[in-house]
Coordinates of C-alpha atoms (C1' of nucleotides) in Angstrom, one line a residue:
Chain A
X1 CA 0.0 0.0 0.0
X2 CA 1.3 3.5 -1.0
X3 CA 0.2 6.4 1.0
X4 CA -0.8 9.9 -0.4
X5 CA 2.2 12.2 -1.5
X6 CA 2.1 15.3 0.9
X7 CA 2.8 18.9 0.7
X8 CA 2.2 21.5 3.7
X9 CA 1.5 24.5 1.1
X10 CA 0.5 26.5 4.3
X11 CA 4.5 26.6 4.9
X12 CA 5.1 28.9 2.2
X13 CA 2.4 30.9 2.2
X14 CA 4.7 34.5 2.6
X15 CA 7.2 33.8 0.0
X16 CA 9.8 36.9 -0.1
X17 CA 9.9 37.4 -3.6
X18 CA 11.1 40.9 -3.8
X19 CA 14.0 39.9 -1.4
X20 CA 17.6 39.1 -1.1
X21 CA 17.0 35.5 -0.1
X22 CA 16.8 32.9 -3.1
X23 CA 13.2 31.6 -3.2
X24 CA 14.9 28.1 -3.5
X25 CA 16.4 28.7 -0.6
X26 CA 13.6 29.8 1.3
X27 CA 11.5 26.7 0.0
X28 CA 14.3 24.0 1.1
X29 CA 14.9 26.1 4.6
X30 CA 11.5 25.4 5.2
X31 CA 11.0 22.2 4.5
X32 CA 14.4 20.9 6.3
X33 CA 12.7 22.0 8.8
X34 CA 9.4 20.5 8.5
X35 CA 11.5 17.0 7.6
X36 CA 13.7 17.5 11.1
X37 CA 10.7 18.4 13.4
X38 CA 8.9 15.2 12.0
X39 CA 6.1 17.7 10.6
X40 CA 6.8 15.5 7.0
X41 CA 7.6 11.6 8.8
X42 CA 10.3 9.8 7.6
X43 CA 9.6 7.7 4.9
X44 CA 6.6 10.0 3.3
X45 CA 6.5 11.0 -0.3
X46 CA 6.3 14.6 -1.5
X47 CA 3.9 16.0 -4.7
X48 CA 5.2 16.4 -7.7
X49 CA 7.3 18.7 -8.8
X50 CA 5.4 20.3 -11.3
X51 CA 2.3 20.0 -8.8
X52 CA 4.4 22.0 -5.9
X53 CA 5.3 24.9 -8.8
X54 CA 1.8 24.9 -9.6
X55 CA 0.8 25.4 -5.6
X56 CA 3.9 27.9 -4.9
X57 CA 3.4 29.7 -8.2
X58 CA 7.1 29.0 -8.9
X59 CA 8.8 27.4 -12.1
X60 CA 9.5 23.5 -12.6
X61 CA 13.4 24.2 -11.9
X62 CA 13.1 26.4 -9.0
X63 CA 11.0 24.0 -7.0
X64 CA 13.4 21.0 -8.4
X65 CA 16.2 22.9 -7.4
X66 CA 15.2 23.7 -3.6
X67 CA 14.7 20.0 -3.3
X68 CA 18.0 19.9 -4.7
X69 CA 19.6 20.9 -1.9
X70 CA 18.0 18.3 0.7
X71 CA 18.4 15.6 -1.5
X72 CA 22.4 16.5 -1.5
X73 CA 22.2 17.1 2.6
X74 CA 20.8 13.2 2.6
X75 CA 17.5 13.9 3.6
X76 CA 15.1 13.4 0.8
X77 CA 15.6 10.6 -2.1
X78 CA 14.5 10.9 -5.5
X79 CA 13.7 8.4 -8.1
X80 CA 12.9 8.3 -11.4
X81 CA 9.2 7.3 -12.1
X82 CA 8.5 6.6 -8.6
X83 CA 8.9 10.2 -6.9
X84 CA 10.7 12.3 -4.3
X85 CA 10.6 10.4 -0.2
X86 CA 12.0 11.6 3.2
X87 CA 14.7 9.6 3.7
X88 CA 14.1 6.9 6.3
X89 CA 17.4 7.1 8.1
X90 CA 18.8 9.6 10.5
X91 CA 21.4 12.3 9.3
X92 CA 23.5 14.2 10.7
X93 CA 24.8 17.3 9.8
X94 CA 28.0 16.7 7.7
X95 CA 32.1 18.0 8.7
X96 CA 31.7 21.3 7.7
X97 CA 34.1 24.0 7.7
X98 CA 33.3 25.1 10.8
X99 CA 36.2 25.4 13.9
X100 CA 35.8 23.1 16.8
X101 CA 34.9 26.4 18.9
X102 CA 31.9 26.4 16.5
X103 CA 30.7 22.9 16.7
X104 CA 30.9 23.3 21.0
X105 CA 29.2 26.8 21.1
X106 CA 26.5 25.3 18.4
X107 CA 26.3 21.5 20.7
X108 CA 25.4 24.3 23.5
X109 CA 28.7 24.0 25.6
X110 CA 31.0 26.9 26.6
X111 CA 34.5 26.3 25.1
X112 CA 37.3 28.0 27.1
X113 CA 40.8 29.1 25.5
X114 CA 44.2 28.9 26.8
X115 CA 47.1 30.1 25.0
X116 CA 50.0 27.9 25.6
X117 CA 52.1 30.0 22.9
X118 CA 51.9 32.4 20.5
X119 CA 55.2 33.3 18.6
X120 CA 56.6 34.7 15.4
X121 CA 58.9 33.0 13.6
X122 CA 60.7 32.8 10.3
X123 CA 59.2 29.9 7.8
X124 CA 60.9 26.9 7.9
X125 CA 61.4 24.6 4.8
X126 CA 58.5 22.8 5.8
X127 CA 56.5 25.5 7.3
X128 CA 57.3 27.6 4.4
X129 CA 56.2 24.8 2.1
X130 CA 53.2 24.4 4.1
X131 CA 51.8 27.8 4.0
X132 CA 52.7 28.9 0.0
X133 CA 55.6 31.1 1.5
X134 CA 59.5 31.9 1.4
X135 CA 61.7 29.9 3.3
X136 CA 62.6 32.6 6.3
X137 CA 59.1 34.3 6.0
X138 CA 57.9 35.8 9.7
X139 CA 54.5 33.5 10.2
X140 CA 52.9 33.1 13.6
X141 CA 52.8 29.6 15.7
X142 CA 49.7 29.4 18.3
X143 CA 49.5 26.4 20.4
X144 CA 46.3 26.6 22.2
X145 CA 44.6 24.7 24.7
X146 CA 40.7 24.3 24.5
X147 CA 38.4 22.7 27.0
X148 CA 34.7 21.9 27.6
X149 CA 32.9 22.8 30.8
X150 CA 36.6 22.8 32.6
X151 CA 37.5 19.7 30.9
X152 CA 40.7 19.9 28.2
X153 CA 39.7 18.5 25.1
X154 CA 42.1 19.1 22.5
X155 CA 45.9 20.5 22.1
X156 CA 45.6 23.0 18.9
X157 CA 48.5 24.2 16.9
X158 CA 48.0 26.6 14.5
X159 CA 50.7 28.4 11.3
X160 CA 49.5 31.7 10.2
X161 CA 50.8 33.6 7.1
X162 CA 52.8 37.0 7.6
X163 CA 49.5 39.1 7.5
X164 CA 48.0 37.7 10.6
X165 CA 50.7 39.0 12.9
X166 CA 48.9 41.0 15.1
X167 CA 46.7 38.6 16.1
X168 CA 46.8 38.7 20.3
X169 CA 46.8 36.3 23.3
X170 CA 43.3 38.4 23.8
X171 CA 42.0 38.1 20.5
X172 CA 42.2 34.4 20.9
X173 CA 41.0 33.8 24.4
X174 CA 38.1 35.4 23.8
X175 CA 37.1 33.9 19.8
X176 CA 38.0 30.8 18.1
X177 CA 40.4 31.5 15.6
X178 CA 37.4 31.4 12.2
X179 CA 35.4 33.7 14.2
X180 CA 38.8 36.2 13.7
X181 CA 39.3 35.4 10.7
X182 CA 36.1 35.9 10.0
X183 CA 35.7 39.3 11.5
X184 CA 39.0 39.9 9.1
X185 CA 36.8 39.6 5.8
X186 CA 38.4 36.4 5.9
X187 CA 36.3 33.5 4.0
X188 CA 37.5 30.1 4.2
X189 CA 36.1 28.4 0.7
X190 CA 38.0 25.1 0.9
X191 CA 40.2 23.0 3.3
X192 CA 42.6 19.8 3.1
X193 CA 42.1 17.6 6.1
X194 CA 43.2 14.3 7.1
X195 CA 42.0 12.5 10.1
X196 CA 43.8 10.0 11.8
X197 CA 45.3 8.5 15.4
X198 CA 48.4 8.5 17.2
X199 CA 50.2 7.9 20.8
X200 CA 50.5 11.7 23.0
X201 CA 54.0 13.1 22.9
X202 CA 55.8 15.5 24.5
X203 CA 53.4 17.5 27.1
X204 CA 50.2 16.5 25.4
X205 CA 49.0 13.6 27.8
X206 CA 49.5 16.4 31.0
X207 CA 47.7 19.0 29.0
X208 CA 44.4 16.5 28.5
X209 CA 45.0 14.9 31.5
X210 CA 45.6 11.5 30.0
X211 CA 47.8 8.5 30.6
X212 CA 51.7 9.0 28.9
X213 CA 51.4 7.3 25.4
X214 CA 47.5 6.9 25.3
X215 CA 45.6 7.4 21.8
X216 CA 45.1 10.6 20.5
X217 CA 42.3 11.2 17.2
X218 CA 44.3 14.3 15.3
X219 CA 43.3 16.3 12.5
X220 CA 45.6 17.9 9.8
X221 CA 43.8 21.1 7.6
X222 CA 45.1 23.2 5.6
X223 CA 42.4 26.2 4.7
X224 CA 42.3 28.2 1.1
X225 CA 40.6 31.3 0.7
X226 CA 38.5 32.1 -2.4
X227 CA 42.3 32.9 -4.3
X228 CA 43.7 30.0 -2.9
X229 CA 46.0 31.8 -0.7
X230 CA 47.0 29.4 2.0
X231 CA 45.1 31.2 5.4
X232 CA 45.9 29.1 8.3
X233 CA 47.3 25.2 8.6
X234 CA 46.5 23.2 11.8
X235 CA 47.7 20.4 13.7
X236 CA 45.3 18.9 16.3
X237 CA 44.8 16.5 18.5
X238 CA 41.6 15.5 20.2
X239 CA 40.8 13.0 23.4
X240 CA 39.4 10.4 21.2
X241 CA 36.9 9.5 24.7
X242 CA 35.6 13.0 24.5
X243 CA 35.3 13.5 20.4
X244 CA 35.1 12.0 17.2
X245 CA 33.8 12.9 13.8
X246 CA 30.7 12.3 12.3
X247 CA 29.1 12.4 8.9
X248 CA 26.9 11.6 6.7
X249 CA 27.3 10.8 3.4
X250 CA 25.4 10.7 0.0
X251 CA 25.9 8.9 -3.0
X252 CA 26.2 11.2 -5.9
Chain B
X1 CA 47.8 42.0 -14.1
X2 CA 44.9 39.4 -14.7
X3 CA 45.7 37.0 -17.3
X4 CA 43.3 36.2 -20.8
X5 CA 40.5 33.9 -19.7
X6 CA 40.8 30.3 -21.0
X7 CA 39.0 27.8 -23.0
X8 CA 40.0 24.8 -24.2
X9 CA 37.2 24.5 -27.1
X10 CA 39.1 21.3 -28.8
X11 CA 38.7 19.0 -25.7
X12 CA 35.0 19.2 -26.8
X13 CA 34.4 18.6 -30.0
X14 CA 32.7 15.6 -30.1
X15 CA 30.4 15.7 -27.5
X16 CA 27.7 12.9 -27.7
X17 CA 24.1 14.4 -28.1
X18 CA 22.1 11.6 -28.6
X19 CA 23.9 8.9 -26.0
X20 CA 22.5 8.0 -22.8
X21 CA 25.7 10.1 -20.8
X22 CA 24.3 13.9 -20.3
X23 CA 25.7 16.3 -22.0
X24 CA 26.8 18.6 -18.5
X25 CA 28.6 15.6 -17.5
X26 CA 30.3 15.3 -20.9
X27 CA 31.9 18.3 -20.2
X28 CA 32.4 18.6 -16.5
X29 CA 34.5 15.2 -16.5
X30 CA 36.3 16.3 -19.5
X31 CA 37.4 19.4 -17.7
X32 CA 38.2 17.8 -14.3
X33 CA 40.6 15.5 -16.2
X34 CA 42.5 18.6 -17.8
X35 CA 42.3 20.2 -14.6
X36 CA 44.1 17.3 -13.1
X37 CA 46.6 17.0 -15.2
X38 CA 47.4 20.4 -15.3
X39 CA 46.2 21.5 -19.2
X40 CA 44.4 23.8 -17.4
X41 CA 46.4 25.7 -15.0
X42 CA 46.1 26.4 -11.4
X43 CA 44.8 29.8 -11.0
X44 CA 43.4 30.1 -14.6
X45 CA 40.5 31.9 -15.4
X46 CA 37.8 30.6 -17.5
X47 CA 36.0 32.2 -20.0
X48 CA 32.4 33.0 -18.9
X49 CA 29.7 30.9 -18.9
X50 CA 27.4 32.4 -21.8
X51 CA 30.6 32.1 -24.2
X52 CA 31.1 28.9 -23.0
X53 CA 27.6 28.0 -23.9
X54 CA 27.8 29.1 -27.7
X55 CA 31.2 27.7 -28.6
X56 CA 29.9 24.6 -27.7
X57 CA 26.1 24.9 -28.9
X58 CA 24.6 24.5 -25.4
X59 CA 22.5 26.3 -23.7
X60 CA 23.9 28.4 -20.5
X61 CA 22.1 26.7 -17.4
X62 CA 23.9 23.6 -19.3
X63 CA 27.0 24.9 -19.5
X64 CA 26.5 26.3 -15.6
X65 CA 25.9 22.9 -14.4
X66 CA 28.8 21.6 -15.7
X67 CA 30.9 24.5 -14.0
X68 CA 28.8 24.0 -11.1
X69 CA 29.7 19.9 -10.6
X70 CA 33.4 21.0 -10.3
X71 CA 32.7 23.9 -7.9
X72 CA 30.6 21.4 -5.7
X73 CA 33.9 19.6 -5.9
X74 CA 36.3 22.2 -5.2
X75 CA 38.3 22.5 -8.2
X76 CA 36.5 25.8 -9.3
X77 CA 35.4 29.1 -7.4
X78 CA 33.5 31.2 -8.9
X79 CA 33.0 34.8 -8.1
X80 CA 30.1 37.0 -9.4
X81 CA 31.1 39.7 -11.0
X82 CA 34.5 38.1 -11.2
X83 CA 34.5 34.9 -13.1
X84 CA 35.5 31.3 -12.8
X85 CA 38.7 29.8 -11.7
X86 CA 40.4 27.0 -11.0
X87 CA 41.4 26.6 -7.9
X88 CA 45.4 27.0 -6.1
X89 CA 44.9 24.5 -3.8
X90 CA 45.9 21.0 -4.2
X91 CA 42.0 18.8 -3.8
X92 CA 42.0 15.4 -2.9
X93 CA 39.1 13.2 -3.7
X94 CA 36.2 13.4 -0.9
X95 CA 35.5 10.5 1.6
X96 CA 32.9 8.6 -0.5
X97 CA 30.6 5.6 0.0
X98 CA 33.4 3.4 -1.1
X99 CA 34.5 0.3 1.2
X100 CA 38.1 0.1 2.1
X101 CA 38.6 -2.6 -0.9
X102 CA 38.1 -0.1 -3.3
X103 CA 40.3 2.1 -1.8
X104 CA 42.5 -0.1 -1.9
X105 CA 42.1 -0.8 -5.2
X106 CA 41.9 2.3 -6.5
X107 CA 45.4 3.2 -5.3
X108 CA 46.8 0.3 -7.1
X109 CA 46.7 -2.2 -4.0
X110 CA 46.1 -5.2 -4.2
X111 CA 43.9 -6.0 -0.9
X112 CA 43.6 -9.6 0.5
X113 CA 41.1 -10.4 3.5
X114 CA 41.2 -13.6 5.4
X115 CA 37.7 -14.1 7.0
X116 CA 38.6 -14.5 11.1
X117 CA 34.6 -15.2 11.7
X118 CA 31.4 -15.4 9.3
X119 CA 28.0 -16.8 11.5
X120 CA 24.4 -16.8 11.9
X121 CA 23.2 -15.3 15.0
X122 CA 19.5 -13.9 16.8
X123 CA 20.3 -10.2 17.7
X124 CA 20.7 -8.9 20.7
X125 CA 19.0 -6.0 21.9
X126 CA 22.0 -3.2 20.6
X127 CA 22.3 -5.1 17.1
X128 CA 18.4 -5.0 16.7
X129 CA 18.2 -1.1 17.1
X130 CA 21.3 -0.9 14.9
X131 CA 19.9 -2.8 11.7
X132 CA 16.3 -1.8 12.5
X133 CA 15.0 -5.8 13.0
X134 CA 13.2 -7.4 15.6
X135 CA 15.0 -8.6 18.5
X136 CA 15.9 -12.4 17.8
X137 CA 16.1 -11.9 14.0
X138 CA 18.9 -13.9 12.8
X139 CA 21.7 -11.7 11.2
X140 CA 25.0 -12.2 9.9
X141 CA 28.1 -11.3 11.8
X142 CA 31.1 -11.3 9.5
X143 CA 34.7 -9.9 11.0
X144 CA 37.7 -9.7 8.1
X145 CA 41.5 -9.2 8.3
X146 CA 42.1 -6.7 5.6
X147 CA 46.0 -6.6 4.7
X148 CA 47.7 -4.7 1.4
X149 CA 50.6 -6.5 -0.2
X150 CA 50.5 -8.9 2.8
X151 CA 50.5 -6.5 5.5
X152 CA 47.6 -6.1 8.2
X153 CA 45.6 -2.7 8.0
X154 CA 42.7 -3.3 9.6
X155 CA 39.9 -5.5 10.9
X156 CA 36.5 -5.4 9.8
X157 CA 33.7 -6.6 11.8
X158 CA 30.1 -6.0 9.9
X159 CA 26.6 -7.2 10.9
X160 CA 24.1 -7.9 7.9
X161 CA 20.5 -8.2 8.0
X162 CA 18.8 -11.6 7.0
X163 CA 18.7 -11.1 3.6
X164 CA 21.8 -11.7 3.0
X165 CA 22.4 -15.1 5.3
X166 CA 23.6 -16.8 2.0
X167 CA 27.1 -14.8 1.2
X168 CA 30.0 -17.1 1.7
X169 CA 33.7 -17.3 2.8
X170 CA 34.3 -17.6 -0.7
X171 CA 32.3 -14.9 -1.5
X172 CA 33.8 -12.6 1.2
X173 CA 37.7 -13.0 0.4
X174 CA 37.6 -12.7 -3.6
X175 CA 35.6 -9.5 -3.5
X176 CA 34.7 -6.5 -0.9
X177 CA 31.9 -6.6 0.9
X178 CA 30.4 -3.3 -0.9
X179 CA 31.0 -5.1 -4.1
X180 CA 29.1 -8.3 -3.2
X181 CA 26.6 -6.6 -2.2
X182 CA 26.2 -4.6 -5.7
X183 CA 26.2 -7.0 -7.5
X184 CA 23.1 -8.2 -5.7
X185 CA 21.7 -5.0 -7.0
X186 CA 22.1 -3.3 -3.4
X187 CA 22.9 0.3 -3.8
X188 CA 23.6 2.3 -1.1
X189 CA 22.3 5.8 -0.9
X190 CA 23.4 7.0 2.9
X191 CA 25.8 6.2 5.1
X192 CA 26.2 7.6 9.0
X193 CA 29.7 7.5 9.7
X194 CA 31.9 8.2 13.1
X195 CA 35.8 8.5 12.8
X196 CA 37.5 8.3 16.4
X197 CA 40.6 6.5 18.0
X198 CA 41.2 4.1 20.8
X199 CA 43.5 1.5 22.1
X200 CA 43.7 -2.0 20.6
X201 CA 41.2 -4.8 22.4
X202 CA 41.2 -8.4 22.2
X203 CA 43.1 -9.9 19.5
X204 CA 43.5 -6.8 17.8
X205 CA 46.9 -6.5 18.3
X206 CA 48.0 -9.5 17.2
X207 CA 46.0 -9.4 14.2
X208 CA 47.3 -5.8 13.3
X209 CA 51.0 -6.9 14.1
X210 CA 51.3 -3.9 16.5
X211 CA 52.2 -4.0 20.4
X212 CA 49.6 -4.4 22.8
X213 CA 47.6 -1.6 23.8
X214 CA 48.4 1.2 20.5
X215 CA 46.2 3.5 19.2
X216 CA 44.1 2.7 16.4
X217 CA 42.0 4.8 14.1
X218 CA 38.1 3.4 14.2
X219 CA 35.2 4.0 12.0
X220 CA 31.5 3.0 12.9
X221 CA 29.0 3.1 9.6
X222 CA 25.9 2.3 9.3
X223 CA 24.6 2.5 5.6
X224 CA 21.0 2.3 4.2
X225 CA 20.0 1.7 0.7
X226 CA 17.4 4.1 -0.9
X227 CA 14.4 2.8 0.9
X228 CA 15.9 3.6 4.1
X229 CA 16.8 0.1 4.8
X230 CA 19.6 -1.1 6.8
X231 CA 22.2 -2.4 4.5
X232 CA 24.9 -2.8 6.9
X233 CA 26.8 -1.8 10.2
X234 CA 30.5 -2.4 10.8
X235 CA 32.8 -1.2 13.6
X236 CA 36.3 -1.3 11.7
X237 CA 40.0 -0.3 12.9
X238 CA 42.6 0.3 11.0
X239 CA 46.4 1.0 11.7
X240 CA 47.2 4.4 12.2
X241 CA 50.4 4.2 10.9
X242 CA 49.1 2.6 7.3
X243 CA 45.4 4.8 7.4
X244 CA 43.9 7.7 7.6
X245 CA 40.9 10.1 6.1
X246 CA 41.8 12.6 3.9
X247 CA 38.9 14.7 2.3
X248 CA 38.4 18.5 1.0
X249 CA 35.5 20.4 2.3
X250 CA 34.3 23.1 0.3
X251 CA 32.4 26.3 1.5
X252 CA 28.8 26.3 0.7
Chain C
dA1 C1' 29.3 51.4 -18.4
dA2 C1' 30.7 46.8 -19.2
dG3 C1' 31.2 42.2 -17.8
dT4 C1' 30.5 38.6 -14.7
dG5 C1' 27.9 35.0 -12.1
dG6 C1' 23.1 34.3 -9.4
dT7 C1' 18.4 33.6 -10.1
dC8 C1' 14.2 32.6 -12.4
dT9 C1' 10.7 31.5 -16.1
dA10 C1' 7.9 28.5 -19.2
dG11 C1' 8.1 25.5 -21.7
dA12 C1' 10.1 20.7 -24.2
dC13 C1' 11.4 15.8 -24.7
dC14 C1' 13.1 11.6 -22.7
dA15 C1' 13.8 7.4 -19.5
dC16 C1' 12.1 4.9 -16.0
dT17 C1' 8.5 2.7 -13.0
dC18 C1' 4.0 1.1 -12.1
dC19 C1' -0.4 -0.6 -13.4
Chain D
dG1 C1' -0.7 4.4 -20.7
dA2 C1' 0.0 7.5 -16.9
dG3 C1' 3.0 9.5 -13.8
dT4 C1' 7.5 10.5 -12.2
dG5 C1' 12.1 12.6 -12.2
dG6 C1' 16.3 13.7 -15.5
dT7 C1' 17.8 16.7 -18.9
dC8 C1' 17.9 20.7 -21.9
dT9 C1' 16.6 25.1 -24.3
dA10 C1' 16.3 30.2 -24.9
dG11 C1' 15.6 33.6 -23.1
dA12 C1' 15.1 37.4 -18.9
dC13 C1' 16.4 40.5 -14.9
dC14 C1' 19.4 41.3 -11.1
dA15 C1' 23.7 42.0 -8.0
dC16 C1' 28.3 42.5 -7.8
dT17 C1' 33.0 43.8 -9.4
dT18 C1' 36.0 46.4 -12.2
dC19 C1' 37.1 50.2 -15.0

DNA sequence: AAGTGGTCTAGACCACTCC
DNA sequence: GAGTGGTCTAGACCACTTC
């Protein structure tokens, strides 16, 4: 038995069509919405697309391109001849690039700072390499300390290019590093990362407050801006019993 | 000094209009591939979008998805009022619904597996809510040394729903488990996926060929084919010193 | 002012699935 | 055969950047 495809027109009733705000984007806001609040259950099927233009007074792609975007974020399927269904599975929000300050503040916790170090430096051969610069180049080294309702969490370490020099102690007690950047006019458009696992050296297991030699979870990223000038490259390390990453993914 | 925008019209001459391949993705793998090997240069401009679209004879939202497939993939930015170019930064291939076999594979590997354990058994309360079956249910529990050029990288342990009660030893160490499963016609559509770290447990080390208690990188997936079904769920670890996740993000 | 990408329209034909 | 999504056309207007 196949149950009636839905659509909750009385969500888009006040369109902005005069606007900044894309109506496509206003259309799949909504219904992400409507799909995580359970208003559309998991595993119901939507109108037509050419039905929903009809409804919203909108154009065939405009409508197929909202639902677009939520079949790329994993939460509706679409298939040929049979129609558009909320996916039956749970998602979660994919890695963005957002800092780890981000993801506490946005999980509701309070993430404290502390600055271990913050130093300029010339480039070594592999900094330089690193961040697109001349060998000898004066870059910036933080080494931060961030923790989680009092508890450390992860040992940060941070390269900066020349033009970040004045970056303070202050600045980054007080921010995460992307929300200065950001403040900067700084976008970040597109990041290298690799995940991996490895024993604590040097200070790290007293900084977290773990065993000598336990397992750490690290991430290396590397972060572009729009020209592809090299903006900051990080080397972190987590307390794998306090975080991990997760994802979902979509098949194209 | 900005350079002449670029357009290399002769890698698309004989675009297929009447095959089955679409013509946007005619041209958006064509111009990955020069991107990749560097026909196209890093930092390159391309010419805009409605020249594009009458030096090839398409129409512009054509040519724009095209442009927009490599965008979502981080090899191009595109700036309004600016143009289109290639990106500076270096892009690595994004963690995909692949199985560690194709991986493997795909970096000219050769994987082995050696099946440690394939059985029959009811669920328990945990592997019930996992694959979304009744308690009791029998499923298949499957755990897999997976070694490259004879070496140990990691250990896969998968539960299967009862559908697929019939997959053999045989079966499990000619082929991946991803690729057994497609050619049953199984496509999977989502996957949940957590990347963390812990110590070895068990047997682990031993299997692995690493000293007793080391860090290992671990990845938990559970992956559902269109309907929403669970296809499978496997708790894997891997060798830190062999592994890790490498991705690109790319800004929205 | 000129050029670029961002959005949107109103259609068209096709391939696939289901009945 | 009817209904669905997948692709494609040929325009239009707008916002933003550069000159």
């Amino acid at each position: 038995m196949s149950t009636e495809p839905v659509w909750p027109a009385e969500l888009f009733t006040d369109l902005d069509r005069t606007g900044p705000i894309p109506l496509y984007y206003q259309i799949s806001s909504r219904l992400e919405r409507a799909i995580r609040v359970g208003t559309i259950p998991a595993g119901a099927r939507l109108e037509n697309e050419i039905s929903i233009g009809e409804q919203l007074g909108l154009s065939r792609p405009t409508v197929r391109r909202a639902i677009q975007e939520l079949v790329d974020k994993g939460l509706l399927v679409r298939r040929r001849g049979i129609g558009t269904q909320v996916v039956q599975a749970r998602v979660s929000r994919p890695v963005e690039l957002t800092s780890l300050h981000e993801d506490l503040n946005r999980s509701g916790i309070s993430p404290t700072t502390r600055v271990l170090s913050l130093e300029r430096m010339p480039a070594d051969a592999a900094t330089a390499q690193l961040l697109n610069v001349a060998v000898g180049t004066e870059i910036t080294r933080i080494r931060r300390l961030r923790s989680a309702d009092g508890t450390p969490m992860a040992v940060l370490e941070n390269m900066l290019p020349p033009e970040f020099a004045d970056i303070t102690i202050e600045h980054l007690e007080a921010k995460g590093l992307y929300e200065i950047l950001r403040a900067r006019g700084i976008t970040i458009k597109i990041a290298n990362q690799t995940i991996g696992a490895r024993r604590t050296h040097g200070d790290e297991h007293e900084l977290l407050d773990l065993p000598k030699g336990s397992p750490l979870l690290t991430m290396e990223r590397v972060a572009f801006d729009q020209g592809g000038r090299v903006i900051e490259a990080g080397q972190h390390c987590y307390r794998p019993d306090l975080y991990s990453f997760s994802t979902t993914l979509v098949a194209r």
